[in-house]
Amino acid sequence: MKVPLSKKDSLNNKSVICLTAYKAYILLYYLMKTPLTLDEIISIFRANKIINKEFSKDTIRITINTLRASGCNIAKPTSETQNRYVLKKHPFGIKVSEKQIEALVKIRSGILSSGDWKLALSINDFYRKLKYIISNEEVLNLLEYYNPLNKIDQSILKKLIHYCNRNLTITIKYHPTSKEPELLKIICDSITYENNKLYLWCYSFKYKIDIYLRLDKIIEIITLHTDKANISHPYFYV
């Protein structure tokens, strides 16, 4: 969805804008990206170069009800959503069948079976963008349900990729399946994909050996150590 940038752009296009409809359009655009509070919606309208006005919360609710009347399922704000309006479903996307979703799942599975987990992550980013145009939430959920990487914290993964490229030393909080969480100081080495799981290969200062850890069990990166560790340890070739 392309949002007009200014009144000048609109005049150049010789289009007459109905402000009520435009507000609904802008609100839908941002709700498709993320849930919003009333105050956040007010700020979005105020910052928009065409709207450029601060509306009351009652006026915002009228705009939300306009979207609902057009077929949008917008959940009321609750404490669980941090008082944000959540767009559950809308009638403006494309229809995708369950069989088509299954095909997308097989494409990702084929990529993962080849061991190319980085390409699989790129595919996942693309699949996430589909939620903006797929109107069938139940079918879209299938795509996420069959995602073997959906339990991995993406921000942690991105940092670990960077640390492995430079063999940096970090301290992490790791939660093994049958044990209490533990702090581990490690030297990052590489990331691999095996048996539907991503693993971090590293040197452990605690155990003084090379180990591998499941990425979905890494809860937090506590510290990035700037000091260089003078430890000789074998590199993995997998």
XYZ file of N, CA, C and O in Angstrom, residues 15-221:
828
model
N -6.487 14.561 -7.971
C -7.457 13.722 -7.283
C -8.049 14.484 -6.103
O -7.343 15.206 -5.405
N -9.336 14.345 -5.926
C -10.012 14.972 -4.808
C -10.077 13.976 -3.665
O -10.560 12.860 -3.834
N -9.566 14.363 -2.500
C -9.480 13.447 -1.377
C -10.637 13.669 -0.413
O -10.886 14.802 0.022
N -11.323 12.611 -0.091
C -12.297 12.645 0.991
C -11.539 12.347 2.271
O -11.003 11.246 2.440
N -11.442 13.331 3.152
C -10.610 13.203 4.341
C -11.058 12.031 5.212
O -10.220 11.308 5.768
N -12.350 11.804 5.319
C -12.852 10.701 6.135
C -12.363 9.361 5.593
O -11.889 8.506 6.350
N -12.468 9.205 4.277
C -12.016 7.968 3.649
C -10.501 7.833 3.750
O -9.972 6.740 3.977
N -9.794 8.942 3.587
C -8.337 8.909 3.640
C -7.855 8.536 5.037
O -6.895 7.780 5.199
N -8.509 9.070 6.058
C -8.158 8.706 7.439
C -8.328 7.209 7.661
O -7.482 6.561 8.294
N -9.429 6.665 7.139
C -9.679 5.227 7.285
C -8.603 4.423 6.563
O -8.121 3.405 7.061
N -8.202 4.897 5.392
C -7.161 4.239 4.603
C -5.824 4.241 5.345
O -5.136 3.219 5.441
N -5.454 5.399 5.888
C -4.189 5.512 6.620
C -4.208 4.625 7.863
O -3.230 3.932 8.181
N -5.332 4.633 8.570
C -5.446 3.814 9.778
C -5.320 2.337 9.443
O -4.619 1.585 10.143
N -5.972 1.889 8.366
C -5.868 0.496 7.943
C -4.429 0.141 7.599
O -3.924 -0.918 7.991
N -3.762 1.033 6.886
C -2.367 0.811 6.492
C -1.480 0.537 7.704
O -0.685 -0.403 7.720
N -1.625 1.349 8.751
C -0.767 1.194 9.922
C -1.210 0.039 10.820
O -0.370 -0.623 11.443
N -2.505 -0.224 10.886
C -2.983 -1.363 11.671
C -2.543 -2.695 11.054
O -2.373 -3.697 11.759
N -2.367 -2.712 9.745
C -1.870 -3.916 9.080
C -0.415 -4.178 9.433
O 0.074 -5.300 9.327
N 0.281 -3.141 9.878
C 1.681 -3.275 10.249
C 1.862 -3.635 11.712
O 2.722 -4.438 12.064
N 1.011 -3.019 12.586
C 1.176 -3.248 14.028
C -0.063 -2.762 14.780
O -0.742 -1.831 14.317
N -0.377 -3.361 15.925
C -1.474 -2.848 16.757
C -1.148 -1.436 17.256
O 0.018 -1.088 17.443
N -2.202 -0.636 17.499
C -1.998 0.769 17.869
C -2.917 1.190 19.003
O -4.063 0.744 19.086
N -2.418 2.084 19.859
C -3.257 2.724 20.876
C -3.929 3.941 20.253
O -3.555 4.404 19.163
N -4.903 4.492 20.962
C -5.556 5.705 20.481
C -4.553 6.852 20.349
O -4.578 7.608 19.368
N -3.685 7.000 21.326
C -2.688 8.080 21.284
C -1.739 7.915 20.094
O -1.335 8.899 19.464
N -1.370 6.661 19.791
C -0.486 6.421 18.644
C -1.185 6.764 17.328
O -0.568 7.308 16.403
N -2.479 6.460 17.245
C -3.249 6.804 16.042
C -3.340 8.313 15.879
O -3.179 8.855 14.777
N -3.588 9.006 16.988
C -3.655 10.475 16.952
C -2.329 11.054 16.442
O -2.305 11.975 15.619
N -1.212 10.505 16.910
C 0.117 10.976 16.491
C 0.347 10.723 15.002
O 0.942 11.558 14.307
N -0.114 9.561 14.520
C 0.036 9.233 13.096
C -0.732 10.229 12.230
O -0.222 10.731 11.230
N -1.959 10.537 12.620
C -2.765 11.496 11.862
C -2.133 12.892 11.892
O -2.123 13.606 10.892
N -1.628 13.279 13.049
C -1.029 14.604 13.194
C 0.229 14.734 12.328
O 0.498 15.790 11.750
N 0.994 13.648 12.213
C 2.248 13.677 11.448
C 2.024 13.539 9.946
O 2.913 13.879 9.157
N 0.857 13.047 9.548
C 0.565 12.880 8.127
C 0.426 14.249 7.456
O -0.307 15.116 7.935
N 1.095 14.445 6.323
C 1.143 15.760 5.687
C -0.181 16.162 5.061
O -0.407 17.353 4.803
N -1.031 15.204 4.773
C -2.338 15.536 4.202
C -3.358 15.803 5.293
O -4.092 16.790 5.265
N -3.377 14.934 6.303
C -4.335 15.110 7.400
C -3.916 16.288 8.270
O -4.660 17.245 8.481
N -2.681 16.193 8.809
C -2.049 17.315 9.522
C -2.972 17.971 10.544
O -3.134 19.187 10.593
N -3.610 17.114 11.357
C -4.553 17.641 12.326
C -4.671 16.675 13.480
O -4.551 15.463 13.308
N -4.888 17.207 14.678
C -5.059 16.347 15.851
C -6.548 16.163 16.117
O -7.288 17.130 16.334
N -6.985 14.912 16.090
C -8.388 14.600 16.296
C -8.616 14.086 17.717
O -7.700 13.572 18.367
N -9.851 14.208 18.183
C -10.201 13.685 19.505
C -10.275 12.160 19.450
O -10.380 11.557 18.366
N -10.239 11.558 20.612
C -10.320 10.105 20.676
C -11.678 9.603 20.176
O -11.766 8.524 19.577
N -12.722 10.379 20.399
C -14.045 9.988 19.900
C -14.063 9.964 18.372
O -14.673 9.075 17.761
N -13.378 10.925 17.750
C -13.304 10.954 16.290
C -12.524 9.750 15.767
O -12.882 9.160 14.741
N -11.465 9.382 16.478
C -10.674 8.211 16.090
C -11.540 6.951 16.166
O -11.486 6.082 15.287
N -12.340 6.852 17.209
C -13.220 5.684 17.352
C -14.211 5.606 16.195
O -14.572 4.515 15.739
N -14.667 6.760 15.711
C -15.580 6.778 14.563
C -14.872 6.216 13.327
O -15.448 5.434 12.559
N -13.599 6.585 13.148
C -12.817 6.067 12.018
C -12.628 4.557 12.140
O -12.720 3.822 11.147
N -12.389 4.089 13.357
C -12.239 2.646 13.590
C -13.545 1.931 13.258
O -13.546 0.878 12.606
N -14.658 2.508 13.667
C -15.963 1.911 13.371
C -16.269 1.937 11.875
O -16.980 1.066 11.367
N -15.736 2.930 11.166
C -15.886 2.977 9.709
C -15.203 1.771 9.073
O -15.755 1.145 8.154
N -14.018 1.445 9.559
C -13.305 0.269 9.053
C -14.063 -1.008 9.403
O -14.144 -1.939 8.588
N -14.600 -1.054 10.602
C -15.386 -2.232 10.997
C -16.596 -2.407 10.089
O -16.927 -3.523 9.680
N -17.246 -1.288 9.758
C -18.424 -1.346 8.897
C -18.063 -1.820 7.491
O -18.907 -2.386 6.785
N -16.792 -1.622 7.107
C -16.352 -2.047 5.776
C -15.901 -3.510 5.752
O -15.496 -4.005 4.713
N -15.977 -4.165 6.915
C -15.652 -5.585 6.969
C -14.410 -5.944 7.747
O -14.028 -7.118 7.815
N -13.754 -4.947 8.358
C -12.541 -5.221 9.144
C -12.909 -5.723 10.540
O -13.800 -5.178 11.187
N -12.188 -6.744 10.974
C -12.358 -7.255 12.330
C -11.264 -6.629 13.197
O -10.115 -7.065 13.157
N -11.625 -5.596 13.938
C -10.665 -4.889 14.788
C -11.044 -5.124 16.248
O -12.116 -4.693 16.690
N -10.173 -5.818 16.961
C -10.451 -6.149 18.359
C -10.326 -4.918 19.239
O -9.485 -4.042 19.006
N -11.190 -4.846 20.250
C -11.141 -3.739 21.198
C -9.869 -3.814 22.033
O -9.375 -4.910 22.320
N -9.332 -2.673 22.442
C -8.117 -2.684 23.266
C -8.374 -3.295 24.645
O -9.413 -3.040 25.256
N -7.432 -4.103 25.099
C -7.508 -4.717 26.423
C -6.144 -4.611 27.092
O -5.156 -4.199 26.474
N -6.097 -5.001 28.352
C -4.814 -4.995 29.068
C -3.841 -5.985 28.441
O -2.626 -5.782 28.460
N -4.377 -7.076 27.869
C -3.519 -8.074 27.238
C -2.844 -7.537 25.982
O -1.752 -7.964 25.624
N -3.495 -6.596 25.299
C -2.910 -5.990 24.094
C -2.275 -4.647 24.391
O -1.985 -3.878 23.473
N -2.088 -4.347 25.680
C -1.503 -3.073 26.111
C -2.326 -1.893 25.567
O -1.787 -0.893 25.108
N -3.657 -2.069 25.653
C -4.613 -1.029 25.240
C -4.464 -0.637 23.771
O -4.659 0.529 23.392
N -4.120 -1.603 22.940
C -3.963 -1.365 21.509
C -5.101 -2.010 20.719
O -5.594 -3.079 21.087
N -5.498 -1.359 19.656
C -6.449 -1.938 18.715
C -5.685 -2.913 17.815
O -4.613 -2.581 17.300
N -6.241 -4.103 17.633
C -5.578 -5.139 16.853
C -6.443 -5.512 15.651
O -7.620 -5.855 15.804
N -5.851 -5.417 14.467
C -6.554 -5.821 13.246
C -6.459 -7.334 13.111
O -5.392 -7.884 12.855
N -7.589 -8.021 13.294
C -7.618 -9.472 13.233
C -7.796 -9.998 11.809
O -7.239 -11.026 11.425
N -8.599 -9.272 11.046
C -8.941 -9.738 9.710
C -9.469 -8.573 8.901
O -10.048 -7.636 9.449
N -9.234 -8.611 7.586
C -9.778 -7.567 6.712
C -10.162 -8.184 5.368
O -9.634 -9.232 4.987
N -11.084 -7.552 4.644
C -11.588 -8.143 3.390
C -10.851 -7.678 2.144
O -11.300 -7.956 1.027
N -9.708 -6.990 2.323
C -9.068 -6.351 1.178
C -7.882 -7.132 0.613
O -7.242 -6.675 -0.319
N -7.576 -8.280 1.189
C -6.422 -9.034 0.732
C -6.764 -10.058 -0.335
O -7.893 -10.140 -0.820
N -5.764 -10.859 -0.683
C -5.970 -11.919 -1.658
C -6.389 -13.193 -0.943
O -6.111 -13.393 0.238
N -7.076 -14.057 -1.651
C -7.502 -15.338 -1.101
C -6.445 -16.394 -1.416
O -6.044 -16.567 -2.561
N -6.001 -17.081 -0.389
C -5.022 -18.149 -0.559
C -5.594 -19.415 0.048
O -6.063 -19.413 1.184
N -5.539 -20.506 -0.709
C -6.115 -21.761 -0.239
C -5.139 -22.501 0.667
O -3.934 -22.207 0.700
N -5.664 -23.477 1.395
C -4.815 -24.281 2.276
C -3.782 -25.065 1.474
O -2.642 -25.245 1.906
N -4.155 -25.520 0.275
C -3.208 -26.259 -0.573
C -2.062 -25.358 -1.025
O -0.914 -25.803 -1.118
N -2.369 -24.106 -1.302
C -1.315 -23.165 -1.693
C -0.366 -22.888 -0.536
O 0.843 -22.763 -0.731
N -0.925 -22.806 0.677
C -0.077 -22.642 1.861
C 0.810 -23.866 2.041
O 1.997 -23.753 2.374
N 0.247 -25.056 1.845
C 1.031 -26.291 1.955
C 2.198 -26.281 0.975
O 3.293 -26.758 1.284
N 1.984 -25.736 -0.216
C 3.063 -25.637 -1.201
C 4.165 -24.719 -0.701
O 5.359 -25.016 -0.848
N 3.775 -23.585 -0.078
C 4.767 -22.661 0.476
C 5.550 -23.317 1.613
O 6.757 -23.107 1.757
N 4.847 -24.119 2.424
C 5.506 -24.841 3.513
C 6.527 -25.829 2.959
O 7.642 -25.961 3.477
N 6.173 -26.528 1.883
C 7.084 -27.507 1.274
C 8.315 -26.831 0.687
O 9.418 -27.380 0.740
N 8.125 -25.636 0.127
C 9.271 -24.893 -0.402
C 10.264 -24.601 0.712
O 11.475 -24.807 0.572
N 9.755 -24.121 1.849
C 10.629 -23.822 2.982
C 11.291 -25.086 3.525
O 12.486 -25.097 3.835
N 10.533 -26.174 3.616
C 11.071 -27.439 4.120
C 12.188 -27.949 3.217
O 13.199 -28.475 3.704
N 11.984 -27.798 1.903
C 13.018 -28.234 0.962
C 14.305 -27.447 1.122
O 15.402 -28.007 1.061
N 14.162 -26.138 1.361
C 15.342 -25.298 1.566
C 16.062 -25.690 2.848
O 17.291 -25.796 2.888
N 15.288 -25.933 3.910
C 15.890 -26.305 5.189
C 16.575 -27.670 5.114
O 17.630 -27.878 5.714
N 15.969 -28.610 4.390
C 16.558 -29.953 4.285
C 17.900 -29.913 3.569
O 18.741 -30.797 3.759
N 18.109 -28.878 2.754
C 19.399 -28.732 2.074
C 20.440 -28.102 2.990
O 21.616 -28.012 2.633
N 19.996 -27.625 4.173
C 20.907 -27.019 5.138
C 21.090 -25.526 4.968
O 21.858 -24.902 5.703
N 20.398 -24.943 3.983
C 20.548 -23.510 3.730
C 19.587 -22.726 4.622
O 18.574 -22.194 4.171
N 19.913 -22.629 5.919
C 19.012 -21.989 6.872
C 18.948 -20.476 6.667
O 17.940 -19.847 6.980
N 19.999 -19.873 6.125
C 19.965 -18.436 5.874
C 18.934 -18.099 4.794
O 18.200 -17.113 4.912
N 18.870 -18.928 3.756
C 17.856 -18.721 2.726
C 16.466 -18.953 3.310
O 15.513 -18.239 2.974
N 16.351 -19.939 4.216
C 15.067 -20.211 4.871
C 14.603 -19.016 5.690
O 13.414 -18.702 5.731
N 15.549 -18.320 6.332
C 15.198 -17.119 7.094
C 14.694 -16.018 6.174
O 13.756 -15.288 6.511
N 15.309 -15.895 4.997
C 14.842 -14.910 4.022
C 13.438 -15.256 3.545
O 12.583 -14.363 3.373
N 13.192 -16.558 3.346
C 11.859 -17.005 2.954
C 10.852 -16.671 4.050
O 9.727 -16.231 3.783
N 11.251 -16.856 5.302
C 10.361 -16.537 6.429
C 10.012 -15.055 6.449
O 8.878 -14.677 6.746
N 10.993 -14.196 6.170
C 10.732 -12.755 6.122
C 9.699 -12.437 5.041
O 8.816 -11.589 5.236
N 9.821 -13.132 3.909
C 8.857 -12.943 2.827
C 7.473 -13.426 3.245
O 6.464 -12.755 3.002
N 7.421 -14.581 3.917
C 6.136 -15.127 4.353
C 5.464 -14.205 5.370
O 4.238 -14.091 5.403
N 6.265 -13.560 6.228
C 5.682 -12.634 7.203
C 4.998 -11.460 6.510
O 3.984 -10.940 6.979
N 5.556 -11.033 5.397
C 4.976 -9.915 4.658
C 3.653 -10.306 4.010
O 2.839 -9.431 3.692
N 3.446 -11.606 3.813
C 2.196 -12.052 3.208
C 0.991 -11.729 4.082
O -0.125 -11.616 3.581
N 1.230 -11.585 5.387
C 0.099 -11.318 6.281
C -0.569 -9.983 5.974
O -1.708 -9.767 6.357
N 0.151 -9.090 5.265
C -0.437 -7.811 4.916
C -1.424 -7.913 3.751
O -2.223 -7.004 3.528
N -1.355 -9.014 2.991
C -2.225 -9.131 1.817
C -3.104 -10.375 1.832
O -4.026 -10.486 1.041
N -2.822 -11.326 2.752
C -3.669 -12.515 2.855
C -4.782 -12.226 3.857
O -4.522 -11.892 5.011
N -6.001 -12.366 3.430
C -7.130 -12.004 4.286
C -7.602 -13.154 5.165
O -8.296 -12.941 6.153
N -7.234 -14.387 4.831
C -7.681 -15.548 5.598
C -6.686 -15.840 6.714
O -5.630 -16.426 6.492
N -7.026 -15.396 7.921
C -6.099 -15.523 9.050
C -5.840 -16.981 9.404
O -4.717 -17.356 9.751
N -6.870 -17.837 9.330
C -6.712 -19.239 9.693
C -5.699 -19.931 8.779
O -4.844 -20.688 9.221
N -5.798 -19.646 7.482
C -4.870 -20.239 6.520
C -3.466 -19.699 6.743
O -2.475 -20.432 6.700
N -3.358 -18.394 7.024
C -2.057 -17.779 7.260
C -1.386 -18.376 8.494
O -0.161 -18.552 8.525
N -2.173 -18.691 9.516
C -1.615 -19.284 10.732
C -0.963 -20.632 10.465
O -0.015 -21.031 11.159
N -1.464 -21.362 9.473
C -0.854 -22.641 9.109
C 0.585 -22.447 8.656
O 1.459 -23.262 8.942
N 0.812 -21.359 7.936
C 2.148 -21.067 7.444
C 3.120 -20.865 8.597
O 4.262 -21.313 8.559
N 2.660 -20.217 9.658
C 3.501 -19.981 10.828
C 3.615 -21.226 11.690
O 4.657 -21.504 12.279
N 2.520 -22.019 11.767
C 2.517 -23.214 12.604
C 3.575 -24.214 12.140
O 4.226 -24.867 12.946
N 3.750 -24.339 10.838
C 4.708 -25.298 10.291
C 6.086 -24.686 10.074
O 6.881 -25.204 9.305
N 6.358 -23.596 10.752
C 7.657 -22.948 10.667
C 8.563 -23.474 11.777
O 8.353 -23.169 12.954
N 9.564 -24.273 11.447
C 10.431 -24.852 12.485
C 11.322 -23.828 13.179
O 11.956 -24.142 14.179
N 11.376 -22.607 12.668
C 12.243 -21.587 13.249
C 11.462 -20.534 14.024
O 12.023 -19.527 14.442
N 10.155 -20.773 14.241
C 9.326 -19.716 14.824
C 9.562 -19.499 16.314
O 9.081 -18.515 16.875
N 10.277 -20.397 16.982
C 10.536 -20.229 18.411
C 11.856 -19.510 18.689
O 12.215 -19.309 19.839
N 12.549 -19.144 17.642
C 13.853 -18.500 17.802
C 13.686 -16.984 17.830
O 13.002 -16.411 16.975
N 14.294 -16.360 18.820
C 14.275 -14.903 18.917
C 15.120 -14.335 17.773
O 16.339 -14.533 17.723
N 14.461 -13.623 16.846
C 15.153 -13.145 15.652
C 16.243 -12.124 15.975
O 17.276 -12.079 15.304
N 16.036 -11.316 16.997
C 17.058 -10.333 17.359
C 18.308 -11.023 17.909
O 19.436 -10.609 17.621
N 18.105 -12.088 18.694
C 19.243 -12.863 19.208
C 19.973 -13.546 18.061
O 21.209 -13.559 17.998
N 19.219 -14.110 17.130
C 19.830 -14.805 15.991
C 20.704 -13.861 15.173
O 21.837 -14.210 14.797
N 20.204 -12.667 14.893
C 20.979 -11.716 14.100
C 22.293 -11.351 14.789
O 23.337 -11.222 14.141
N 22.234 -11.193 16.105
C 23.456 -10.879 16.848
C 24.436 -12.048 16.810
O 25.642 -11.859 16.626
N 23.925 -13.270 16.948
C 24.795 -14.447 16.962
C 25.472 -14.657 15.605
O 26.622 -15.097 15.547
N 24.760 -14.357 14.523
C 25.374 -14.447 13.195
C 26.569 -13.499 13.120
O 27.647 -13.867 12.629
N 26.375 -12.293 13.619
C 27.457 -11.303 13.643
C 28.611 -11.775 14.521
O 29.786 -11.683 14.124
N 28.306 -12.301 15.692
C 29.353 -12.743 16.623
C 30.122 -13.938 16.067
O 31.342 -14.042 16.258
N 29.432 -14.841 15.393
C 30.114 -16.005 14.810
C 31.067 -15.579 13.700
O 32.162 -16.144 13.560
N 30.668 -14.603 12.914
C 31.529 -14.129 11.823
C 32.844 -13.567 12.349
O 33.855 -13.561 11.631
N 32.840 -13.127 13.619
C 34.035 -12.507 14.200
C 34.593 -13.301 15.380
O 35.511 -12.842 16.050
N 34.001 -14.486 15.619
C 34.439 -15.340 16.745
C 34.531 -14.541 18.045
O 35.530 -14.599 18.773
N 33.468 -13.812 18.352
C 33.458 -12.973 19.545
C 33.057 -13.766 20.784
O 32.399 -14.802 20.696
N 33.449 -13.237 21.940
C 33.152 -13.871 23.226
C 31.952 -13.176 23.862
O 31.918 -11.948 23.971
N 30.988 -13.975 24.305
C 29.775 -13.433 24.923
C 29.387 -14.289 26.122
O 29.849 -15.423 26.278
N 28.526 -13.727 26.947
C 27.894 -14.494 28.027
C 26.398 -14.540 27.745
O 25.786 -13.507 27.473
N 25.834 -15.745 27.805
C 24.416 -15.927 27.490
C 23.695 -16.610 28.645
O 24.318 -17.229 29.510
N 22.380 -16.448 28.649
C 21.544 -17.230 29.552
C 20.933 -18.356 28.725
O 20.227 -18.097 27.749
N 21.225 -19.587 29.134
C 20.802 -20.759 28.358
C 19.914 -21.640 29.215
O 20.213 -21.890 30.378
N 18.810 -22.109 28.640
C 17.854 -22.909 29.394
C 17.720 -24.294 28.769
O 16.885 -24.504 27.872
N 18.519 -25.264 29.230
C 18.385 -26.637 28.735
C 17.002 -27.193 29.058
O 16.329 -26.736 29.986
N 16.589 -28.191 28.312
C 15.237 -28.726 28.448
C 14.936 -29.231 29.851
O 13.872 -28.969 30.408
N 15.847 -29.960 30.452
C 15.573 -30.613 31.730
C 16.351 -30.000 32.894
O 16.474 -30.609 33.949
N 16.863 -28.784 32.724
C 17.667 -28.168 33.771
C 17.218 -26.730 33.999
O 16.411 -26.184 33.266
N 17.769 -26.145 35.054
C 17.528 -24.737 35.324
C 18.370 -23.881 34.374
O 19.405 -24.328 33.873
N 17.946 -22.643 34.085
C 18.752 -21.757 33.242
C 20.147 -21.551 33.831
O 20.323 -21.511 35.051
N 21.129 -21.438 32.965
C 22.509 -21.235 33.409
C 23.177 -20.163 32.565
O 22.798 -19.924 31.418
N 24.157 -19.496 33.168
C 24.943 -18.512 32.446
C 26.170 -19.187 31.861
O 26.883 -19.914 32.559
N 26.415 -18.949 30.583
C 27.551 -19.551 29.906
C 28.358 -18.473 29.190
O 27.802 -17.676 28.434
N 29.657 -18.478 29.446
C 30.571 -17.621 28.692
C 31.135 -18.459 27.564
O 31.710 -19.538 27.803
N 30.972 -17.981 26.328
C 31.339 -18.795 25.173
C 32.056 -17.956 24.120
O 31.956 -16.732 24.110
N 32.776 -18.666 23.236
C 33.322 -18.053 22.029
C 32.488 -18.564 20.859
O 32.427 -19.774 20.607
N 31.822 -17.667 20.166
C 30.933 -18.068 19.065
C 31.744 -18.549 17.865
O 32.752 -17.941 17.496
N 31.271 -19.630 17.267
C 32.011 -20.184 16.132
C 31.169 -20.247 14.867
O 31.505 -19.644 13.864
N 30.042 -20.970 14.902
C 29.225 -21.110 13.700
C 27.810 -21.545 14.068
O 27.550 -21.972 15.194
N 26.916 -21.447 13.092
C 25.524 -21.854 13.270
C 25.185 -22.883 12.204
O 25.509 -22.698 11.025
N 24.540 -23.970 12.621
C 24.152 -25.014 11.672
C 22.694 -25.405 11.897
O 22.116 -25.120 12.947
N 22.134 -26.075 10.897
C 20.746 -26.549 10.980
C 20.734 -28.062 10.867
O 21.207 -28.630 9.882
N 20.210 -28.722 11.911
C 20.130 -30.182 11.934
C 18.873 -30.610 12.672
O 18.518 -30.027 13.696
N 18.200 -31.634 12.146
C 17.006 -32.205 12.792
C 15.969 -31.138 13.153
O 15.444 -31.100 14.272
N 15.717 -30.244 12.202
C 14.718 -29.183 12.373
C 15.052 -28.196 13.481
O 14.159 -27.566 14.049
N 16.326 -28.064 13.802
C 16.748 -27.128 14.851
C 17.998 -26.380 14.396
O 18.838 -26.913 13.676
N 18.122 -25.125 14.857
C 19.349 -24.365 14.652
C 20.236 -24.525 15.878
O 19.760 -24.459 17.016
N 21.538 -24.738 15.635
C 22.498 -24.938 16.727
C 23.632 -23.922 16.621
O 24.091 -23.600 15.523
N 24.052 -23.439 17.775
C 25.220 -22.579 17.868
C 26.397 -23.424 18.333
O 26.359 -24.009 19.422
N 27.435 -23.506 17.512
C 28.668 -24.196 17.899
C 29.600 -23.174 18.527
O 29.794 -22.085 17.996
N 30.181 -23.539 19.678
C 30.964 -22.566 20.429
C 31.917 -23.259 21.396
O 31.814 -24.461 21.644
N 32.835 -22.459 21.930
C 33.726 -22.940 22.995
C 33.176 -22.456 24.325
O 32.858 -21.272 24.494
N 33.056 -23.380 25.297
C 32.522 -23.045 26.614
C 33.654 -22.875 27.619
O 34.462 -23.795 27.817
N 33.713 -21.710 28.260
C 34.705 -21.482 29.309
C 34.381 -22.322 30.541
O 35.280 -22.740 31.274
N 33.112 -22.562 30.776
C 32.686 -23.318 31.950
C 33.110 -24.774 31.855
O 33.647 -25.348 32.816
N 32.879 -25.385 30.702
C 33.177 -26.808 30.536
C 34.523 -27.060 29.874
O 34.980 -28.194 29.785
N 35.145 -25.983 29.373
C 36.466 -26.021 28.750
C 36.520 -27.003 27.571
O 37.525 -27.681 27.338
N 35.439 -27.053 26.849
C 35.358 -27.875 25.638
C 34.499 -27.155 24.603
O 33.815 -26.175 24.910
N 34.538 -27.659 23.379
C 33.657 -27.155 22.334
C 32.302 -27.836 22.459
O 32.221 -29.060 22.615
N 31.244 -27.046 22.401
C 29.895 -27.571 22.575
C 28.973 -26.994 21.501
O 29.357 -26.078 20.764
N 27.765 -27.533 21.399
C 26.751 -26.923 20.540
C 25.485 -26.727 21.360
O 25.123 -27.549 22.192
N 24.808 -25.606 21.119
C 23.635 -25.208 21.890
C 22.466 -24.946 20.948
O 22.645 -24.378 19.867
N 21.276 -25.348 21.367
C 20.086 -25.055 20.583
C 19.764 -23.564 20.671
O 19.667 -23.003 21.767
N 19.570 -22.939 19.530
C 19.328 -21.500 19.519
C 18.017 -21.123 20.193
O 17.907 -20.058 20.813
N 17.013 -21.994 20.085
C 15.725 -21.662 20.696
C 15.771 -21.767 22.215
O 14.813 -21.382 22.895
N 16.880 -22.281 22.769
C 17.049 -22.361 24.217
C 17.898 -21.217 24.771
O 18.103 -21.120 25.976
N 18.399 -20.377 23.877
C 19.157 -19.205 24.323
C 18.163 -18.095 24.651
O 17.498 -17.553 23.774
N 18.057 -17.784 25.927
C 17.052 -16.830 26.393
C 17.498 -15.387 26.199
O 16.721 -14.522 25.817
N 18.770 -15.149 26.445
C 19.248 -13.764 26.455
C 20.750 -13.717 26.253
O 21.478 -14.617 26.678
N 21.221 -12.686 25.565
C 22.649 -12.405 25.488
C 22.951 -11.378 26.576
O 22.495 -10.236 26.518
